[in-house]
mmCIF file with all atom_site columns, C-alpha atoms in Angstrom:
data_model
loop_
_atom_site.group_PDB
_atom_site.id
_atom_site.type_symbol
_atom_site.label_atom_id
_atom_site.label_alt_id
_atom_site.label_comp_id
_atom_site.label_asym_id
_atom_site.label_entity_id
_atom_site.label_seq_id
_atom_site.pdbx_PDB_ins_code
_atom_site.Cartn_x
_atom_site.Cartn_y
_atom_site.Cartn_z
_atom_site.occupancy
_atom_site.B_iso_or_equiv
_atom_site.pdbx_formal_charge
_atom_site.auth_seq_id
_atom_site.auth_comp_id
_atom_site.auth_asym_id
_atom_site.auth_atom_id
_atom_site.pdbx_PDB_model_num
ATOM 1   C CA . MET E 1 1   ? 12.999  5.805   9.337   1.00 0.00 ? 185 MET E CA 1
ATOM 2   C CA . ALA E 1 2   ? 11.843  9.545   7.732   1.00 0.00 ? 186 ALA E CA 1
ATOM 3   C CA . GLY E 1 3   ? 14.088  12.254  5.544   1.00 0.00 ? 187 GLY E CA 1
ATOM 4   C CA . MET E 1 4   ? 14.403  15.056  4.074   1.00 0.00 ? 188 MET E CA 1
ATOM 5   C CA . ASN E 1 5   ? 13.426  14.428  0.280   1.00 0.00 ? 189 ASN E CA 1
ATOM 6   C CA . ASP E 1 6   ? 9.793   13.010  0.653   1.00 0.00 ? 190 ASP E CA 1
ATOM 7   C CA . GLU E 1 7   ? 9.279   14.206  -3.054  1.00 0.00 ? 191 GLU E CA 1
ATOM 8   C CA . GLY E 1 8   ? 8.913   11.054  -5.037  1.00 0.00 ? 192 GLY E CA 1
ATOM 9   C CA . ARG E 1 9   ? 8.561   8.693   -2.602  1.00 0.00 ? 193 ARG E CA 1
ATOM 10  C CA . ARG E 1 10  ? 7.034   5.752   -4.332  1.00 0.00 ? 194 ARG E CA 1
ATOM 11  C CA . TRP E 1 11  ? 6.498   1.838   -3.154  1.00 0.00 ? 195 TRP E CA 1
ATOM 12  C CA . TYR E 1 12  ? 8.376   -0.598  -4.999  1.00 0.00 ? 196 TYR E CA 1
ATOM 13  C CA . VAL E 1 13  ? 7.589   -4.877  -4.481  1.00 0.00 ? 197 VAL E CA 1
ATOM 14  C CA . VAL E 1 14  ? 11.639  -6.723  -3.659  1.00 0.00 ? 198 VAL E CA 1
ATOM 15  C CA . ASN E 1 15  ? 11.192  -10.027 -4.642  1.00 0.00 ? 199 ASN E CA 1
ATOM 16  C CA . THR E 1 16  ? 13.394  -12.067 -2.640  1.00 0.00 ? 200 THR E CA 1
ATOM 17  C CA . TYR E 1 17  ? 14.440  -15.832 -1.589  1.00 0.00 ? 201 TYR E CA 1
ATOM 18  C CA . SER E 1 18  ? 11.257  -17.282 -0.086  1.00 0.00 ? 202 SER E CA 1
ATOM 19  C CA . GLY E 1 19  ? 12.078  -17.701 3.728   1.00 0.00 ? 203 GLY E CA 1
ATOM 20  C CA . HIS E 1 20  ? 14.492  -14.834 3.905   1.00 0.00 ? 204 HIS E CA 1
ATOM 21  C CA . GLU E 1 21  ? 12.507  -11.584 4.353   1.00 0.00 ? 205 GLU E CA 1
ATOM 22  C CA . ASN E 1 22  ? 13.684  -10.576 7.718   1.00 0.00 ? 206 ASN E CA 1
ATOM 23  C CA . LYS E 1 23  ? 16.993  -11.137 7.025   1.00 0.00 ? 207 LYS E CA 1
ATOM 24  C CA . VAL E 1 24  ? 17.106  -8.898  3.851   1.00 0.00 ? 208 VAL E CA 1
ATOM 25  C CA . LYS E 1 25  ? 14.687  -6.201  6.002   1.00 0.00 ? 209 LYS E CA 1
ATOM 26  C CA . GLU E 1 26  ? 17.624  -6.249  8.204   1.00 0.00 ? 210 GLU E CA 1
ATOM 27  C CA . ASN E 1 27  ? 19.594  -6.348  5.672   1.00 0.00 ? 211 ASN E CA 1
ATOM 28  C CA . LEU E 1 28  ? 18.103  -3.214  3.875   1.00 0.00 ? 212 LEU E CA 1
ATOM 29  C CA . GLU E 1 29  ? 17.950  -1.611  7.159   1.00 0.00 ? 213 GLU E CA 1
ATOM 30  C CA . LYS E 1 30  ? 21.953  -1.786  8.059   1.00 0.00 ? 214 LYS E CA 1
ATOM 31  C CA . ARG E 1 31  ? 22.812  -0.719  4.699   1.00 0.00 ? 215 ARG E CA 1
ATOM 32  C CA . VAL E 1 32  ? 20.724  2.370   4.334   1.00 0.00 ? 216 VAL E CA 1
ATOM 33  C CA . GLU E 1 33  ? 21.961  3.195   8.281   1.00 0.00 ? 217 GLU E CA 1
ATOM 34  C CA . SER E 1 34  ? 25.624  2.551   6.842   1.00 0.00 ? 218 SER E CA 1
ATOM 35  C CA . MET E 1 35  ? 25.966  4.164   2.919   1.00 0.00 ? 219 MET E CA 1
ATOM 36  C CA . GLY E 1 36  ? 23.987  7.737   4.553   1.00 0.00 ? 220 GLY E CA 1
ATOM 37  C CA . LEU E 1 37  ? 20.693  6.824   2.496   1.00 0.00 ? 221 LEU E CA 1
ATOM 38  C CA . GLN E 1 38  ? 18.174  7.913   5.253   1.00 0.00 ? 222 GLN E CA 1
ATOM 39  C CA . ASP E 1 39  ? 16.644  10.360  1.695   1.00 0.00 ? 223 ASP E CA 1
ATOM 40  C CA . THR E 1 40  ? 16.193  8.195   -0.576  1.00 0.00 ? 224 THR E CA 1
ATOM 41  C CA . LEU E 1 41  ? 14.971  4.740   1.776   1.00 0.00 ? 225 LEU E CA 1
ATOM 42  C CA . PHE E 1 42  ? 12.744  5.023   3.595   1.00 0.00 ? 226 PHE E CA 1
ATOM 43  C CA . ASN E 1 43  ? 10.442  2.286   4.737   1.00 0.00 ? 227 ASN E CA 1
ATOM 44  C CA . ILE E 1 44  ? 10.972  -1.562  4.196   1.00 0.00 ? 228 ILE E CA 1
ATOM 45  C CA . VAL E 1 45  ? 8.314   -3.711  5.197   1.00 0.00 ? 229 VAL E CA 1
ATOM 46  C CA . ILE E 1 46  ? 7.165   -7.122  5.570   1.00 0.00 ? 230 ILE E CA 1
ATOM 47  C CA . PRO E 1 47  ? 3.281   -7.759  5.085   1.00 0.00 ? 231 PRO E CA 1
ATOM 48  C CA . GLU E 1 48  ? 1.906   -9.553  7.609   1.00 0.00 ? 232 GLU E CA 1
ATOM 49  C CA . HIS E 1 49  ? -1.940  -10.410 9.443   1.00 0.00 ? 233 HIS E CA 1
ATOM 50  C CA . ILE E 1 50  ? -2.768  -12.181 12.144  1.00 0.00 ? 234 ILE E CA 1
ATOM 51  C CA . GLU E 1 51  ? -4.546  -16.091 11.921  1.00 0.00 ? 235 GLU E CA 1
ATOM 52  C CA . THR E 1 52  ? -6.615  -17.419 14.964  1.00 0.00 ? 236 THR E CA 1
ATOM 53  C CA . GLU E 1 53  ? -5.442  -21.169 14.959  1.00 0.00 ? 237 GLU E CA 1
ATOM 54  C CA . ILE E 1 54  ? -6.531  -23.582 17.957  1.00 0.00 ? 238 ILE E CA 1
ATOM 55  C CA . LYS E 1 55  ? -3.962  -25.302 19.473  1.00 0.00 ? 239 LYS E CA 1
ATOM 56  C CA . ASP E 1 56  ? -4.253  -27.945 22.645  1.00 0.00 ? 240 ASP E CA 1
ATOM 57  C CA . GLY E 1 57  ? -7.608  -26.586 22.726  1.00 0.00 ? 241 GLY E CA 1
ATOM 58  C CA . LYS E 1 58  ? -6.761  -23.212 22.690  1.00 0.00 ? 242 LYS E CA 1
ATOM 59  C CA . LYS E 1 59  ? -6.315  -19.790 20.844  1.00 0.00 ? 243 LYS E CA 1
ATOM 60  C CA . VAL E 1 60  ? -3.021  -18.648 19.266  1.00 0.00 ? 244 VAL E CA 1
ATOM 61  C CA . ASN E 1 61  ? -2.800  -15.630 17.276  1.00 0.00 ? 245 ASN E CA 1
ATOM 62  C CA . LYS E 1 62  ? 0.048   -16.250 14.589  1.00 0.00 ? 246 LYS E CA 1
ATOM 63  C CA . SER E 1 63  ? 1.778   -13.381 12.364  1.00 0.00 ? 247 SER E CA 1
ATOM 64  C CA . LYS E 1 64  ? 1.124   -14.796 8.828   1.00 0.00 ? 248 LYS E CA 1
ATOM 65  C CA . ILE E 1 65  ? 3.479   -12.893 5.678   1.00 0.00 ? 249 ILE E CA 1
ATOM 66  C CA . MET E 1 66  ? 1.180   -12.142 3.458   1.00 0.00 ? 250 MET E CA 1
ATOM 67  C CA . PHE E 1 67  ? 3.029   -12.972 -0.002  1.00 0.00 ? 251 PHE E CA 1
ATOM 68  C CA . PRO E 1 68  ? 5.919   -15.472 1.016   1.00 0.00 ? 252 PRO E CA 1
ATOM 69  C CA . GLY E 1 69  ? 9.501   -14.136 -0.664  1.00 0.00 ? 253 GLY E CA 1
ATOM 70  C CA . TYR E 1 70  ? 8.340   -10.232 -1.233  1.00 0.00 ? 254 TYR E CA 1
ATOM 71  C CA . VAL E 1 71  ? 9.401   -7.055  1.083   1.00 0.00 ? 255 VAL E CA 1
ATOM 72  C CA . LEU E 1 72  ? 7.972   -3.968  0.275   1.00 0.00 ? 256 LEU E CA 1
ATOM 73  C CA . VAL E 1 73  ? 10.223  -0.591  0.061   1.00 0.00 ? 257 VAL E CA 1
ATOM 74  C CA . GLU E 1 74  ? 8.999   2.276   -0.128  1.00 0.00 ? 258 GLU E CA 1
ATOM 75  C CA . MET E 1 75  ? 11.931  4.435   -1.309  1.00 0.00 ? 259 MET E CA 1
ATOM 76  C CA . VAL E 1 76  ? 13.270  7.284   -4.148  1.00 0.00 ? 260 VAL E CA 1
ATOM 77  C CA . MET E 1 77  ? 14.690  5.417   -7.228  1.00 0.00 ? 261 MET E CA 1
ATOM 78  C CA . THR E 1 78  ? 17.674  7.039   -7.489  1.00 0.00 ? 262 THR E CA 1
ATOM 79  C CA . ASP E 1 79  ? 20.817  4.980   -9.575  1.00 0.00 ? 263 ASP E CA 1
ATOM 80  C CA . GLU E 1 80  ? 22.059  4.458   -5.703  1.00 0.00 ? 264 GLU E CA 1
ATOM 81  C CA . ALA E 1 81  ? 19.214  3.605   -4.043  1.00 0.00 ? 265 ALA E CA 1
ATOM 82  C CA . TRP E 1 82  ? 18.147  1.218   -7.104  1.00 0.00 ? 266 TRP E CA 1
ATOM 83  C CA . TYR E 1 83  ? 21.818  -0.257  -7.262  1.00 0.00 ? 267 TYR E CA 1
ATOM 84  C CA . VAL E 1 84  ? 21.678  -0.886  -3.156  1.00 0.00 ? 268 VAL E CA 1
ATOM 85  C CA . VAL E 1 85  ? 18.596  -2.454  -2.404  1.00 0.00 ? 269 VAL E CA 1
ATOM 86  C CA . ARG E 1 86  ? 19.386  -4.857  -5.844  1.00 0.00 ? 270 ARG E CA 1
ATOM 87  C CA . ASN E 1 87  ? 22.718  -5.761  -5.081  1.00 0.00 ? 271 ASN E CA 1
ATOM 88  C CA . THR E 1 88  ? 21.809  -6.835  -1.269  1.00 0.00 ? 272 THR E CA 1
ATOM 89  C CA . SER E 1 89  ? 22.194  -9.972  0.095   1.00 0.00 ? 273 SER E CA 1
ATOM 90  C CA . GLY E 1 90  ? 19.159  -12.274 -0.313  1.00 0.00 ? 274 GLY E CA 1
ATOM 91  C CA . VAL E 1 91  ? 17.728  -10.130 -3.061  1.00 0.00 ? 275 VAL E CA 1
ATOM 92  C CA . THR E 1 92  ? 16.192  -11.361 -6.075  1.00 0.00 ? 276 THR E CA 1
ATOM 93  C CA . GLY E 1 93  ? 15.531  -8.411  -8.171  1.00 0.00 ? 277 GLY E CA 1
ATOM 94  C CA . PHE E 1 94  ? 12.631  -5.818  -8.264  1.00 0.00 ? 278 PHE E CA 1
ATOM 95  C CA . ILE E 1 95  ? 9.167   -6.516  -9.543  1.00 0.00 ? 279 ILE E CA 1
ATOM 96  C CA . GLY E 1 96  ? 7.942   -4.065  -12.384 1.00 0.00 ? 280 GLY E CA 1
ATOM 97  C CA . SER E 1 97  ? 10.859  -4.306  -13.831 1.00 0.00 ? 281 SER E CA 1
ATOM 98  C CA . SER E 1 98  ? 11.602  -6.274  -17.573 1.00 0.00 ? 282 SER E CA 1
ATOM 99  C CA . GLY E 1 99  ? 14.765  -7.007  -16.738 1.00 0.00 ? 283 GLY E CA 1
ATOM 100 C CA . GLY E 1 100 ? 17.674  -5.467  -18.750 1.00 0.00 ? 284 GLY E CA 1
ATOM 101 C CA . GLY E 1 101 ? 18.786  -2.695  -16.466 1.00 0.00 ? 285 GLY E CA 1
ATOM 102 C CA . ALA E 1 102 ? 15.325  -0.901  -16.416 1.00 0.00 ? 286 ALA E CA 1
ATOM 103 C CA . LYS E 1 103 ? 14.043  0.304   -13.534 1.00 0.00 ? 287 LYS E CA 1
ATOM 104 C CA . PRO E 1 104 ? 10.518  -0.767  -12.042 1.00 0.00 ? 288 PRO E CA 1
ATOM 105 C CA . PHE E 1 105 ? 7.472   0.279   -11.854 1.00 0.00 ? 289 PHE E CA 1
ATOM 106 C CA . PRO E 1 106 ? 6.085   1.824   -8.349  1.00 0.00 ? 290 PRO E CA 1
ATOM 107 C CA . LEU E 1 107 ? 2.955   0.154   -7.037  1.00 0.00 ? 291 LEU E CA 1
ATOM 108 C CA . GLN E 1 108 ? 0.155   2.405   -7.881  1.00 0.00 ? 292 GLN E CA 1
ATOM 109 C CA . LYS E 1 109 ? -1.596  4.162   -4.452  1.00 0.00 ? 293 LYS E CA 1
ATOM 110 C CA . HIS E 1 110 ? -4.989  1.786   -4.806  1.00 0.00 ? 294 HIS E CA 1
ATOM 111 C CA . GLU E 1 111 ? -2.851  -1.420  -4.373  1.00 0.00 ? 295 GLU E CA 1
ATOM 112 C CA . ILE E 1 112 ? -0.681  0.222   -1.719  1.00 0.00 ? 296 ILE E CA 1
ATOM 113 C CA . ASP E 1 113 ? -2.944  1.184   0.234   1.00 0.00 ? 297 ASP E CA 1
ATOM 114 C CA . PRO E 1 114 ? -5.256  -1.431  1.340   1.00 0.00 ? 298 PRO E CA 1
ATOM 115 C CA . ILE E 1 115 ? -2.505  -4.184  2.111   1.00 0.00 ? 299 ILE E CA 1
ATOM 116 C CA . LEU E 1 116 ? -0.550  -0.866  4.491   1.00 0.00 ? 300 LEU E CA 1
ATOM 117 C CA . LYS E 1 117 ? -3.942  0.345   6.195   1.00 0.00 ? 301 LYS E CA 1
ATOM 118 C CA . SER E 1 118 ? -4.872  -3.991  6.527   1.00 0.00 ? 302 SER E CA 1
ATOM 119 C CA . MET E 1 119 ? -1.423  -4.000  8.943   1.00 0.00 ? 303 MET E CA 1
ATOM 120 C CA . GLY E 1 120 ? -2.584  -0.697  10.054  1.00 0.00 ? 304 GLY E CA 1
ATOM 121 C CA . ILE E 1 121 ? -0.341  1.362   8.820   1.00 0.00 ? 305 ILE E CA 1
ATOM 122 C CA . ARG E 1 122 ? -1.105  5.197   8.495   1.00 0.00 ? 306 ARG E CA 1
ATOM 123 C CA . THR E 1 123 ? -0.977  6.311   4.757   1.00 0.00 ? 307 THR E CA 1
ATOM 124 C CA . SER E 1 124 ? -0.484  9.671   3.226   1.00 0.00 ? 308 SER E CA 1
ATOM 125 C CA . GLN E 1 125 ? -3.205  11.902  3.781   1.00 0.00 ? 309 GLN E CA 1
ATOM 126 C CA . LEU E 1 126 ? -5.734  11.187  1.281   1.00 0.00 ? 310 LEU E CA 1
ATOM 127 C CA . GLU E 1 127 ? -6.532  14.006  -1.652  1.00 0.00 ? 311 GLU E CA 1
ATOM 128 C CA . LEU E 1 128 ? -10.012 13.919  -2.157  1.00 0.00 ? 312 LEU E CA 1
ATOM 129 C CA . ASN E 1 129 ? -11.225 15.409  -5.236  1.00 0.00 ? 313 ASN E CA 1
ATOM 130 C CA . PHE E 1 130 ? -14.841 15.140  -4.302  1.00 0.00 ? 314 PHE E CA 1
ATOM 131 C CA . GLU E 1 131 ? -17.027 16.337  -1.234  1.00 0.00 ? 315 GLU E CA 1
ATOM 132 C CA . VAL E 1 132 ? -20.394 16.100  0.356   1.00 0.00 ? 316 VAL E CA 1
ATOM 133 C CA . GLY E 1 133 ? -23.437 16.393  -2.328  1.00 0.00 ? 317 GLY E CA 1
ATOM 134 C CA . ASP E 1 134 ? -20.608 16.084  -5.285  1.00 0.00 ? 318 ASP E CA 1
ATOM 135 C CA . ASP E 1 135 ? -21.790 13.222  -7.867  1.00 0.00 ? 319 ASP E CA 1
ATOM 136 C CA . VAL E 1 136 ? -19.453 10.378  -7.558  1.00 0.00 ? 320 VAL E CA 1
ATOM 137 C CA . LYS E 1 137 ? -17.916 7.294   -9.406  1.00 0.00 ? 321 LYS E CA 1
ATOM 138 C CA . VAL E 1 138 ? -17.290 3.410   -7.716  1.00 0.00 ? 322 VAL E CA 1
ATOM 139 C CA . LEU E 1 139 ? -14.380 2.607   -9.449  1.00 0.00 ? 323 LEU E CA 1
ATOM 140 C CA . SER E 1 140 ? -13.853 -1.048  -7.633  1.00 0.00 ? 324 SER E CA 1
ATOM 141 C CA . GLY E 1 141 ? -15.602 -3.600  -5.464  1.00 0.00 ? 325 GLY E CA 1
ATOM 142 C CA . PRO E 1 142 ? -19.216 -4.767  -6.340  1.00 0.00 ? 326 PRO E CA 1
ATOM 143 C CA . PHE E 1 143 ? -20.239 -1.513  -6.973  1.00 0.00 ? 327 PHE E CA 1
ATOM 144 C CA . ALA E 1 144 ? -18.086 -0.894  -9.194  1.00 0.00 ? 328 ALA E CA 1
ATOM 145 C CA . GLY E 1 145 ? -19.130 1.601   -12.373 1.00 0.00 ? 329 GLY E CA 1
ATOM 146 C CA . LYS E 1 146 ? -22.725 3.251   -10.422 1.00 0.00 ? 330 LYS E CA 1
ATOM 147 C CA . HIS E 1 147 ? -22.907 6.424   -10.185 1.00 0.00 ? 331 HIS E CA 1
ATOM 148 C CA . GLY E 1 148 ? -24.422 7.895   -6.792  1.00 0.00 ? 332 GLY E CA 1
ATOM 149 C CA . LYS E 1 149 ? -24.082 11.432  -4.680  1.00 0.00 ? 333 LYS E CA 1
ATOM 150 C CA . VAL E 1 150 ? -21.762 11.989  -1.253  1.00 0.00 ? 334 VAL E CA 1
ATOM 151 C CA . GLU E 1 151 ? -23.756 12.253  1.517   1.00 0.00 ? 335 GLU E CA 1
ATOM 152 C CA . SER E 1 152 ? -20.916 12.126  4.318   1.00 0.00 ? 336 SER E CA 1
ATOM 153 C CA . ILE E 1 153 ? -16.975 11.836  4.343   1.00 0.00 ? 337 ILE E CA 1
ATOM 154 C CA . ASP E 1 154 ? -15.012 10.520  7.104   1.00 0.00 ? 338 ASP E CA 1
ATOM 155 C CA . LEU E 1 155 ? -11.433 10.470  7.676   1.00 0.00 ? 339 LEU E CA 1
ATOM 156 C CA . GLU E 1 156 ? -10.521 8.621   9.956   1.00 0.00 ? 340 GLU E CA 1
ATOM 157 C CA . LYS E 1 157 ? -12.466 5.713   8.480   1.00 0.00 ? 341 LYS E CA 1
ATOM 158 C CA . GLU E 1 158 ? -11.441 7.171   4.973   1.00 0.00 ? 342 GLU E CA 1
ATOM 159 C CA . ASN E 1 159 ? -14.727 5.944   4.082   1.00 0.00 ? 343 ASN E CA 1
ATOM 160 C CA . ALA E 1 160 ? -18.110 8.186   2.274   1.00 0.00 ? 344 ALA E CA 1
ATOM 161 C CA . ILE E 1 161 ? -21.896 7.166   2.561   1.00 0.00 ? 345 ILE E CA 1
ATOM 162 C CA . VAL E 1 162 ? -22.784 7.488   -0.818  1.00 0.00 ? 346 VAL E CA 1
ATOM 163 C CA . LEU E 1 163 ? -26.485 7.407   -2.244  1.00 0.00 ? 347 LEU E CA 1
ATOM 164 C CA . ILE E 1 164 ? -26.436 4.765   -5.029  1.00 0.00 ? 348 ILE E CA 1
ATOM 165 C CA . ASP E 1 165 ? -29.332 3.781   -7.505  1.00 0.00 ? 349 ASP E CA 1
ATOM 166 C CA . PHE E 1 166 ? -30.204 -0.144  -6.016  1.00 0.00 ? 350 PHE E CA 1
ATOM 167 C CA . LEU E 1 167 ? -33.441 -1.873  -7.074  1.00 0.00 ? 351 LEU E CA 1
ATOM 168 C CA . GLY E 1 168 ? -34.808 1.778   -7.779  1.00 0.00 ? 352 GLY E CA 1
ATOM 169 C CA . ASN E 1 169 ? -34.244 3.402   -4.661  1.00 0.00 ? 353 ASN E CA 1
ATOM 170 C CA . GLN E 1 170 ? -31.283 5.316   -3.649  1.00 0.00 ? 354 GLN E CA 1
ATOM 171 C CA . THR E 1 171 ? -29.898 3.571   -1.238  1.00 0.00 ? 355 THR E CA 1
ATOM 172 C CA . PRO E 1 172 ? -26.773 4.981   0.998   1.00 0.00 ? 356 PRO E CA 1
ATOM 173 C CA . MET E 1 173 ? -23.595 2.191   0.851   1.00 0.00 ? 357 MET E CA 1
ATOM 174 C CA . GLU E 1 174 ? -20.325 2.737   2.493   1.00 0.00 ? 358 GLU E CA 1
ATOM 175 C CA . VAL E 1 175 ? -17.537 2.997   0.119   1.00 0.00 ? 359 VAL E CA 1
ATOM 176 C CA . GLU E 1 176 ? -13.829 4.074   1.136   1.00 0.00 ? 360 GLU E CA 1
ATOM 177 C CA . LEU E 1 177 ? -12.404 6.458   -0.441  1.00 0.00 ? 361 LEU E CA 1
ATOM 178 C CA . ILE E 1 178 ? -9.684  5.133   -2.761  1.00 0.00 ? 362 ILE E CA 1
ATOM 179 C CA . LYS E 1 179 ? -13.122 3.764   -4.599  1.00 0.00 ? 363 LYS E CA 1
ATOM 180 C CA . LEU E 1 180 ? -14.660 6.784   -5.560  1.00 0.00 ? 364 LEU E CA 1
ATOM 181 C CA . GLU E 1 181 ? -13.636 9.305   -8.173  1.00 0.00 ? 365 GLU E CA 1
ATOM 182 C CA . LYS E 1 182 ? -15.868 12.668  -8.973  1.00 0.00 ? 366 LYS E CA 1
ATOM 183 C CA . GLU E 1 183 ? -17.991 12.604  -11.685 1.00 0.00 ? 367 GLU E CA 1
ATOM 184 C CA . GLU E 1 184 ? -16.802 15.516  -13.816 1.00 0.00 ? 368 GLU E CA 1
ATOM 185 C CA . LEU E 1 185 ? -20.006 16.787  -16.274 1.00 0.00 ? 369 LEU E CA 1
#
């Protein structure tokens, strides 16, 4: 569902009754259509991954919900959109709201991107503040806190080869772009 108001689009986590994720997604999609909210409610996603099981001696791929009881909603947090989502059948509330009528906090880019990427959903185009040859800092992962120099960038795979000092040697390491930050000297 694409809308015209892309300004302020953020991802939020909606809590549902466990086992009702698909029903909540259907109900939200129907409400968006019937109430004309296409410009404030965009994507409704149930994060899933594929698990391989052995059944009767055969491999069977099964889709499993990553976070039972939760649905991800991409929306512009207007009063109307907030009200519609909260009051949809099966929704118990938003995660990140302190309650008492307070609006929830959206997911950060580094929190939502890996989830969407694992499901094969393209995230928004990355805005890089560094290029090949720049000094960068690794923000998370096994090399968190390490500094290095960008050797190459692969926008398709959303990663970079960074020369990191590892045991006294400049070692090329593959690091996701969202885990890198330009070093300000």
